[in-house]
Amino acid sequence: MSKYQIAVVIGSLRKDSFNRKLANAIVKLAPPEFSFQQVQISDLPLYNQDDDANQAESVKRLKNEIKSAHGILFVTPEYNRSIPGVLKNAIDNASRPYGQNAWAGKPAGVIGVSIGVIGTAMAQQHLRNVLAFLDMPTLGQPEIFIQVKDGLFDEAGNIGADSKQFLQNWIDKYVAWAKKHAA
Ligand SMILES: Cc1cc2nc3c(=O)[nH]c(=O)nc-3n(C[C@H](O)[C@H](O)[C@H](O)COP(=O)(O)O)c2cc1C
């Protein structure tokens, strides 16, 4: 087993999600001491504070996956200049009940890809605000705002040649960050 396990949270449920493609591709650039597991958020209930004392099995599963990970990689689209509701719902579910926030202390990385020209910049800024409250040390630089374009991925689903160095640099910085703050 790899020394560091990173939970990957993808803010899109779409079958052909560009963000899932990005998540699948960028983790291939990480060193072997890191492994990445995508967590399921599609079966979580809509967060309801009345359920705090009796959380659904899917919420308990997510919380256990987050707690056992050494860090969290968020890969998110931008919806209406913010993060998608499914992502916020997952974050809220795993942050409760009060005092049992599964995200606390986990070193986070935030990236995203969009068809829009600002490449998820607004969504990422909103997400950073949430992660600060959740007490997650979040990599500040480099930032990554990617717009979908031909050649972003090659036919095998790897990062295309033009973007590879840029994304390699980001993952190198994130793994160093995760090692430093591994929780
Ligand atoms: C509800 C909704 C809102 C969107 N809002 C934005 C937006 O604010 N900014 C943007 O760049 N793209 C926006 N888009 C377009 C997304 O960038 C595009 O659908 C992208 O493919 C979503 O990511 P995915 O491929 O990982 O599902 C929006 C799409 C949807 C469905």
PDB file of C-alpha atoms and ligand atoms in Angstrom:
ATOM      1  CA  MET A   1       0.000   0.000   0.000  1.00  0.00           C
ATOM      2  CA  SER A   2       1.208   3.500  -0.789  1.00  0.00           C
ATOM      3  CA  LYS A   3       2.442   5.547   2.120  1.00  0.00           C
ATOM      4  CA  TYR A   4       0.014   8.395   1.467  1.00  0.00           C
ATOM      5  CA  GLN A   5      -3.623   7.922   0.509  1.00  0.00           C
ATOM      6  CA  ILE A   6      -5.482  10.878  -0.946  1.00  0.00           C
ATOM      7  CA  ALA A   7      -9.265  10.990  -1.223  1.00  0.00           C
ATOM      8  CA  VAL A   8     -10.428  12.632  -4.450  1.00  0.00           C
ATOM      9  CA  VAL A   9     -13.739  14.517  -4.378  1.00  0.00           C
ATOM     10  CA  ILE A  10     -15.150  15.380  -7.792  1.00  0.00           C
ATOM     11  CA  GLY A  11     -17.822  18.052  -7.972  1.00  0.00           C
ATOM     12  CA  SER A  12     -19.573  16.636 -11.029  1.00  0.00           C
ATOM     13  CA  LEU A  13     -21.818  13.586 -11.309  1.00  0.00           C
ATOM     14  CA  ARG A  14     -21.830  13.755 -15.111  1.00  0.00           C
ATOM     15  CA  LYS A  15     -20.824  10.533 -16.855  1.00  0.00           C
ATOM     16  CA  ASP A  16     -18.436  12.255 -19.265  1.00  0.00           C
ATOM     17  CA  SER A  17     -17.276  14.863 -16.767  1.00  0.00           C
ATOM     18  CA  PHE A  18     -14.167  16.785 -17.796  1.00  0.00           C
ATOM     19  CA  ASN A  19     -13.336  17.152 -14.126  1.00  0.00           C
ATOM     20  CA  ARG A  20     -13.374  13.391 -13.632  1.00  0.00           C
ATOM     21  CA  LYS A  21     -11.111  13.073 -16.672  1.00  0.00           C
ATOM     22  CA  LEU A  22      -8.787  15.648 -15.153  1.00  0.00           C
ATOM     23  CA  ALA A  23      -8.803  13.799 -11.822  1.00  0.00           C
ATOM     24  CA  ASN A  24      -8.026  10.484 -13.532  1.00  0.00           C
ATOM     25  CA  ALA A  25      -5.206  12.014 -15.546  1.00  0.00           C
ATOM     26  CA  ILE A  26      -3.449  14.209 -12.999  1.00  0.00           C
ATOM     27  CA  VAL A  27      -3.067  11.452 -10.404  1.00  0.00           C
ATOM     28  CA  LYS A  28      -0.976   9.501 -12.917  1.00  0.00           C
ATOM     29  CA  LEU A  29       1.652  12.233 -12.563  1.00  0.00           C
ATOM     30  CA  ALA A  30       2.043  11.645  -8.805  1.00  0.00           C
ATOM     31  CA  PRO A  31       4.885   9.576  -7.314  1.00  0.00           C
ATOM     32  CA  PRO A  32       4.258   5.925  -6.343  1.00  0.00           C
ATOM     33  CA  GLU A  33       4.230   6.662  -2.617  1.00  0.00           C
ATOM     34  CA  PHE A  34       0.876   8.363  -3.266  1.00  0.00           C
ATOM     35  CA  SER A  35      -2.385   6.622  -4.118  1.00  0.00           C
ATOM     36  CA  PHE A  36      -5.691   8.310  -4.937  1.00  0.00           C
ATOM     37  CA  GLN A  37      -9.210   7.021  -4.369  1.00  0.00           C
ATOM     38  CA  GLN A  38     -12.273   8.790  -5.743  1.00  0.00           C
ATOM     39  CA  VAL A  39     -15.032   8.973  -3.153  1.00  0.00           C
ATOM     40  CA  GLN A  40     -18.692   8.552  -4.065  1.00  0.00           C
ATOM     41  CA  ILE A  41     -20.935  11.516  -3.354  1.00  0.00           C
ATOM     42  CA  SER A  42     -23.875  10.704  -5.640  1.00  0.00           C
ATOM     43  CA  ASP A  43     -25.741   8.609  -3.061  1.00  0.00           C
ATOM     44  CA  LEU A  44     -25.532  11.035  -0.153  1.00  0.00           C
ATOM     45  CA  PRO A  45     -28.820  12.371   1.233  1.00  0.00           C
ATOM     46  CA  LEU A  46     -29.503  16.081   1.034  1.00  0.00           C
ATOM     47  CA  TYR A  47     -28.010  17.377   4.242  1.00  0.00           C
ATOM     48  CA  ASN A  48     -30.604  17.734   7.007  1.00  0.00           C
ATOM     49  CA  GLN A  49     -29.508  18.738  10.485  1.00  0.00           C
ATOM     50  CA  ASP A  50     -32.294  16.573  11.937  1.00  0.00           C
ATOM     51  CA  ASP A  51     -30.275  13.529  10.826  1.00  0.00           C
ATOM     52  CA  ASP A  52     -27.108  14.467  12.726  1.00  0.00           C
ATOM     53  CA  ALA A  53     -27.744  11.896  15.445  1.00  0.00           C
ATOM     54  CA  ASN A  54     -28.560   9.183  12.920  1.00  0.00           C
ATOM     55  CA  GLN A  55     -26.443   9.704   9.826  1.00  0.00           C
ATOM     56  CA  ALA A  56     -27.081   7.602   6.716  1.00  0.00           C
ATOM     57  CA  GLU A  57     -24.686   4.758   5.919  1.00  0.00           C
ATOM     58  CA  SER A  58     -23.462   6.656   2.860  1.00  0.00           C
ATOM     59  CA  VAL A  59     -22.542   9.620   5.062  1.00  0.00           C
ATOM     60  CA  LYS A  60     -20.727   7.378   7.549  1.00  0.00           C
ATOM     61  CA  ARG A  61     -18.861   5.775   4.639  1.00  0.00           C
ATOM     62  CA  LEU A  62     -17.786   9.151   3.276  1.00  0.00           C
ATOM     63  CA  LYS A  63     -16.682  10.342   6.704  1.00  0.00           C
ATOM     64  CA  ASN A  64     -14.606   7.198   7.231  1.00  0.00           C
ATOM     65  CA  GLU A  65     -12.978   7.606   3.815  1.00  0.00           C
ATOM     66  CA  ILE A  66     -12.125  11.219   4.570  1.00  0.00           C
ATOM     67  CA  LYS A  67     -10.843  10.479   8.063  1.00  0.00           C
ATOM     68  CA  SER A  68      -8.597   7.639   6.891  1.00  0.00           C
ATOM     69  CA  ALA A  69      -7.093   9.695   4.047  1.00  0.00           C
ATOM     70  CA  HIS A  70      -3.897  11.708   4.476  1.00  0.00           C
ATOM     71  CA  GLY A  71      -5.191  14.504   2.270  1.00  0.00           C
ATOM     72  CA  ILE A  72      -8.034  15.552  -0.015  1.00  0.00           C
ATOM     73  CA  LEU A  73      -7.959  16.551  -3.679  1.00  0.00           C
ATOM     74  CA  PHE A  74     -10.987  18.552  -4.834  1.00  0.00           C
ATOM     75  CA  VAL A  75     -11.599  18.641  -8.577  1.00  0.00           C
ATOM     76  CA  THR A  76     -14.588  20.786  -9.334  1.00  0.00           C
ATOM     77  CA  PRO A  77     -16.522  22.444 -12.116  1.00  0.00           C
ATOM     78  CA  GLU A  78     -17.967  25.914 -11.704  1.00  0.00           C
ATOM     79  CA  TYR A  79     -21.765  26.132 -11.589  1.00  0.00           C
ATOM     80  CA  ASN A  80     -23.252  29.614 -11.776  1.00  0.00           C
ATOM     81  CA  ARG A  81     -20.024  31.163 -10.530  1.00  0.00           C
ATOM     82  CA  SER A  82     -19.761  28.880  -7.484  1.00  0.00           C
ATOM     83  CA  ILE A  83     -19.315  25.242  -6.532  1.00  0.00           C
ATOM     84  CA  PRO A  84     -21.931  22.675  -7.572  1.00  0.00           C
ATOM     85  CA  GLY A  85     -24.591  21.837  -4.995  1.00  0.00           C
ATOM     86  CA  VAL A  86     -23.557  18.169  -4.963  1.00  0.00           C
ATOM     87  CA  LEU A  87     -20.105  19.158  -3.768  1.00  0.00           C
ATOM     88  CA  LYS A  88     -21.383  21.506  -1.071  1.00  0.00           C
ATOM     89  CA  ASN A  89     -23.806  18.799   0.033  1.00  0.00           C
ATOM     90  CA  ALA A  90     -20.959  16.299   0.435  1.00  0.00           C
ATOM     91  CA  ILE A  91     -18.894  18.833   2.335  1.00  0.00           C
ATOM     92  CA  ASP A  92     -21.787  19.683   4.660  1.00  0.00           C
ATOM     93  CA  ASN A  93     -22.649  16.033   5.315  1.00  0.00           C
ATOM     94  CA  ALA A  94     -19.088  15.112   6.313  1.00  0.00           C
ATOM     95  CA  SER A  95     -18.662  18.242   8.442  1.00  0.00           C
ATOM     96  CA  ARG A  96     -21.304  17.299  10.973  1.00  0.00           C
ATOM     97  CA  PRO A  97     -22.464  16.671  13.680  1.00  0.00           C
ATOM     98  CA  TYR A  98     -20.923  19.710  15.313  1.00  0.00           C
ATOM     99  CA  GLY A  99     -17.500  18.837  16.672  1.00  0.00           C
ATOM    100  CA  GLN A 100     -17.111  15.829  14.364  1.00  0.00           C
ATOM    101  CA  ASN A 101     -15.905  17.530  11.204  1.00  0.00           C
ATOM    102  CA  ALA A 102     -14.178  14.796   9.162  1.00  0.00           C
ATOM    103  CA  TRP A 103     -12.351  17.350   6.983  1.00  0.00           C
ATOM    104  CA  ALA A 104     -10.448  19.085   9.775  1.00  0.00           C
ATOM    105  CA  GLY A 105      -6.695  19.173   9.352  1.00  0.00           C
ATOM    106  CA  LYS A 106      -6.632  17.359   6.014  1.00  0.00           C
ATOM    107  CA  PRO A 107      -4.290  19.022   3.508  1.00  0.00           C
ATOM    108  CA  ALA A 108      -6.360  20.043   0.497  1.00  0.00           C
ATOM    109  CA  GLY A 109      -5.658  20.733  -3.139  1.00  0.00           C
ATOM    110  CA  VAL A 110      -8.169  22.521  -5.364  1.00  0.00           C
ATOM    111  CA  ILE A 111      -8.260  22.291  -9.141  1.00  0.00           C
ATOM    112  CA  GLY A 112     -10.916  22.422 -11.807  1.00  0.00           C
ATOM    113  CA  VAL A 113     -11.707  22.561 -15.481  1.00  0.00           C
ATOM    114  CA  SER A 114     -14.484  24.453 -17.191  1.00  0.00           C
ATOM    115  CA  ILE A 115     -15.716  25.219 -20.647  1.00  0.00           C
ATOM    116  CA  GLY A 116     -15.686  28.872 -19.585  1.00  0.00           C
ATOM    117  CA  VAL A 117     -12.680  31.117 -20.016  1.00  0.00           C
ATOM    118  CA  ILE A 118     -12.037  31.737 -16.306  1.00  0.00           C
ATOM    119  CA  GLY A 119     -11.584  27.999 -15.786  1.00  0.00           C
ATOM    120  CA  THR A 120     -13.434  27.566 -12.437  1.00  0.00           C
ATOM    121  CA  ALA A 121     -11.671  30.510 -10.764  1.00  0.00           C
ATOM    122  CA  MET A 122     -14.821  31.701  -8.992  1.00  0.00           C
ATOM    123  CA  ALA A 123     -15.796  28.197  -7.884  1.00  0.00           C
ATOM    124  CA  GLN A 124     -12.317  27.611  -6.509  1.00  0.00           C
ATOM    125  CA  GLN A 125     -12.372  30.871  -4.565  1.00  0.00           C
ATOM    126  CA  HIS A 126     -15.735  29.972  -3.041  1.00  0.00           C
ATOM    127  CA  LEU A 127     -14.449  26.508  -2.187  1.00  0.00           C
ATOM    128  CA  ARG A 128     -11.354  27.953  -0.518  1.00  0.00           C
ATOM    129  CA  ASN A 129     -13.595  30.012   1.710  1.00  0.00           C
ATOM    130  CA  VAL A 130     -15.448  26.875   2.816  1.00  0.00           C
ATOM    131  CA  LEU A 131     -12.249  24.890   3.357  1.00  0.00           C
ATOM    132  CA  ALA A 132     -10.823  27.647   5.547  1.00  0.00           C
ATOM    133  CA  PHE A 133     -13.803  27.353   7.862  1.00  0.00           C
ATOM    134  CA  LEU A 134     -13.429  23.565   7.896  1.00  0.00           C
ATOM    135  CA  ASP A 135      -9.841  24.013   9.104  1.00  0.00           C
ATOM    136  CA  MET A 136      -8.211  22.425   6.063  1.00  0.00           C
ATOM    137  CA  PRO A 137      -4.698  23.621   5.190  1.00  0.00           C
ATOM    138  CA  THR A 138      -5.139  24.357   1.484  1.00  0.00           C
ATOM    139  CA  LEU A 139      -2.339  24.699  -1.077  1.00  0.00           C
ATOM    140  CA  GLY A 140      -2.303  28.354  -2.113  1.00  0.00           C
ATOM    141  CA  GLN A 141       0.062  28.300  -5.076  1.00  0.00           C
ATOM    142  CA  PRO A 142       0.239  27.365  -7.809  1.00  0.00           C
ATOM    143  CA  GLU A 143      -3.376  27.861  -8.813  1.00  0.00           C
ATOM    144  CA  ILE A 144      -4.822  25.941 -11.719  1.00  0.00           C
ATOM    145  CA  PHE A 145      -7.640  27.327 -13.841  1.00  0.00           C
ATOM    146  CA  ILE A 146      -8.144  25.191 -16.910  1.00  0.00           C
ATOM    147  CA  GLN A 147     -10.391  25.783 -19.877  1.00  0.00           C
ATOM    148  CA  VAL A 148     -11.357  22.754 -21.931  1.00  0.00           C
ATOM    149  CA  LYS A 149      -9.665  22.750 -25.301  1.00  0.00           C
ATOM    150  CA  ASP A 150      -8.639  20.208 -27.906  1.00  0.00           C
ATOM    151  CA  GLY A 151      -5.533  18.360 -26.793  1.00  0.00           C
ATOM    152  CA  LEU A 152      -6.054  18.814 -23.061  1.00  0.00           C
ATOM    153  CA  PHE A 153      -6.224  15.010 -22.878  1.00  0.00           C
ATOM    154  CA  ASP A 154      -4.628  12.568 -25.267  1.00  0.00           C
ATOM    155  CA  GLU A 155      -6.462   9.555 -26.671  1.00  0.00           C
ATOM    156  CA  ALA A 156      -5.417   7.389 -23.721  1.00  0.00           C
ATOM    157  CA  GLY A 157      -6.854   9.912 -21.253  1.00  0.00           C
ATOM    158  CA  ASN A 158      -3.494  11.271 -20.152  1.00  0.00           C
ATOM    159  CA  ILE A 159      -2.755  14.987 -19.872  1.00  0.00           C
ATOM    160  CA  GLY A 160      -1.864  16.227 -23.357  1.00  0.00           C
ATOM    161  CA  ALA A 161       1.662  17.337 -24.187  1.00  0.00           C
ATOM    162  CA  ASP A 162       0.951  21.101 -24.056  1.00  0.00           C
ATOM    163  CA  SER A 163      -0.410  21.013 -20.482  1.00  0.00           C
ATOM    164  CA  LYS A 164       1.669  18.239 -18.990  1.00  0.00           C
ATOM    165  CA  GLN A 165       4.483  20.311 -17.479  1.00  0.00           C
ATOM    166  CA  PHE A 166       2.017  22.763 -15.972  1.00  0.00           C
ATOM    167  CA  LEU A 167       0.020  20.005 -14.279  1.00  0.00           C
ATOM    168  CA  GLN A 168       3.162  18.080 -13.288  1.00  0.00           C
ATOM    169  CA  ASN A 169       4.344  21.169 -11.453  1.00  0.00           C
ATOM    170  CA  TRP A 170       1.004  21.425  -9.630  1.00  0.00           C
ATOM    171  CA  ILE A 171       0.937  17.795  -8.504  1.00  0.00           C
ATOM    172  CA  ASP A 172       4.573  18.024  -7.365  1.00  0.00           C
ATOM    173  CA  LYS A 173       3.635  20.993  -5.181  1.00  0.00           C
ATOM    174  CA  TYR A 174       0.517  19.275  -3.878  1.00  0.00           C
ATOM    175  CA  VAL A 175       2.293  16.054  -2.854  1.00  0.00           C
ATOM    176  CA  ALA A 176       4.920  18.105  -1.012  1.00  0.00           C
ATOM    177  CA  TRP A 177       2.096  20.001   0.709  1.00  0.00           C
ATOM    178  CA  ALA A 178       0.291  16.796   1.631  1.00  0.00           C
ATOM    179  CA  LYS A 179       3.473  15.284   3.078  1.00  0.00           C
ATOM    180  CA  LYS A 180       4.097  18.378   5.149  1.00  0.00           C
ATOM    181  CA  HIS A 181       0.573  18.460   6.573  1.00  0.00           C
ATOM    182  CA  ALA A 182      -0.352  14.746   6.357  1.00  0.00           C
ATOM    183  CA  ALA A 183      -3.142  14.158   8.831  1.00  0.00           C
TER     184      ALA A 183
HETATM  185  C1  LIG B   1     -25.754  24.379 -13.896  1.00  0.00           C
HETATM  186  C2  LIG B   1     -24.519  24.778 -14.660  1.00  0.00           C
HETATM  187  C3  LIG B   1     -23.928  25.997 -14.389  1.00  0.00           C
HETATM  188  C4  LIG B   1     -22.731  26.358 -15.041  1.00  0.00           C
HETATM  189  N1  LIG B   1     -22.103  27.504 -14.705  1.00  0.00           N
HETATM  190  C5  LIG B   1     -20.870  27.753 -15.188  1.00  0.00           C
HETATM  191  C6  LIG B   1     -20.096  28.849 -14.681  1.00  0.00           C
HETATM  192  O1  LIG B   1     -20.519  29.598 -13.818  1.00  0.00           O
HETATM  193  N2  LIG B   1     -18.851  29.034 -15.186  1.00  0.00           N
HETATM  194  C7  LIG B   1     -18.331  28.214 -16.150  1.00  0.00           C
HETATM  195  O2  LIG B   1     -17.205  28.423 -16.563  1.00  0.00           O
HETATM  196  N3  LIG B   1     -19.028  27.167 -16.648  1.00  0.00           N
HETATM  197  C8  LIG B   1     -20.289  26.919 -16.169  1.00  0.00           C
HETATM  198  N4  LIG B   1     -20.991  25.847 -16.626  1.00  0.00           N
HETATM  199  C9  LIG B   1     -20.424  25.009 -17.692  1.00  0.00           C
HETATM  200  C10 LIG B   1     -19.463  23.959 -17.149  1.00  0.00           C
HETATM  201  O3  LIG B   1     -18.155  24.496 -17.185  1.00  0.00           O
HETATM  202  C11 LIG B   1     -19.510  22.699 -18.018  1.00  0.00           C
HETATM  203  O4  LIG B   1     -20.817  22.182 -18.036  1.00  0.00           O
HETATM  204  C12 LIG B   1     -18.519  21.656 -17.535  1.00  0.00           C
HETATM  205  O5  LIG B   1     -18.429  20.662 -18.525  1.00  0.00           O
HETATM  206  C13 LIG B   1     -18.943  21.047 -16.202  1.00  0.00           C
HETATM  207  O6  LIG B   1     -17.948  20.186 -15.705  1.00  0.00           O
HETATM  208  P1  LIG B   1     -17.967  18.607 -15.949  1.00  0.00           P
HETATM  209  O7  LIG B   1     -17.623  18.386 -17.408  1.00  0.00           O
HETATM  210  O8  LIG B   1     -16.895  18.076 -15.035  1.00  0.00           O
HETATM  211  O9  LIG B   1     -19.336  18.064 -15.612  1.00  0.00           O
HETATM  212  C14 LIG B   1     -22.190  25.474 -16.008  1.00  0.00           C
HETATM  213  C15 LIG B   1     -22.830  24.269 -16.290  1.00  0.00           C
HETATM  214  C16 LIG B   1     -23.971  23.930 -15.633  1.00  0.00           C
HETATM  215  C17 LIG B   1     -24.614  22.586 -15.922  1.00  0.00           C
END
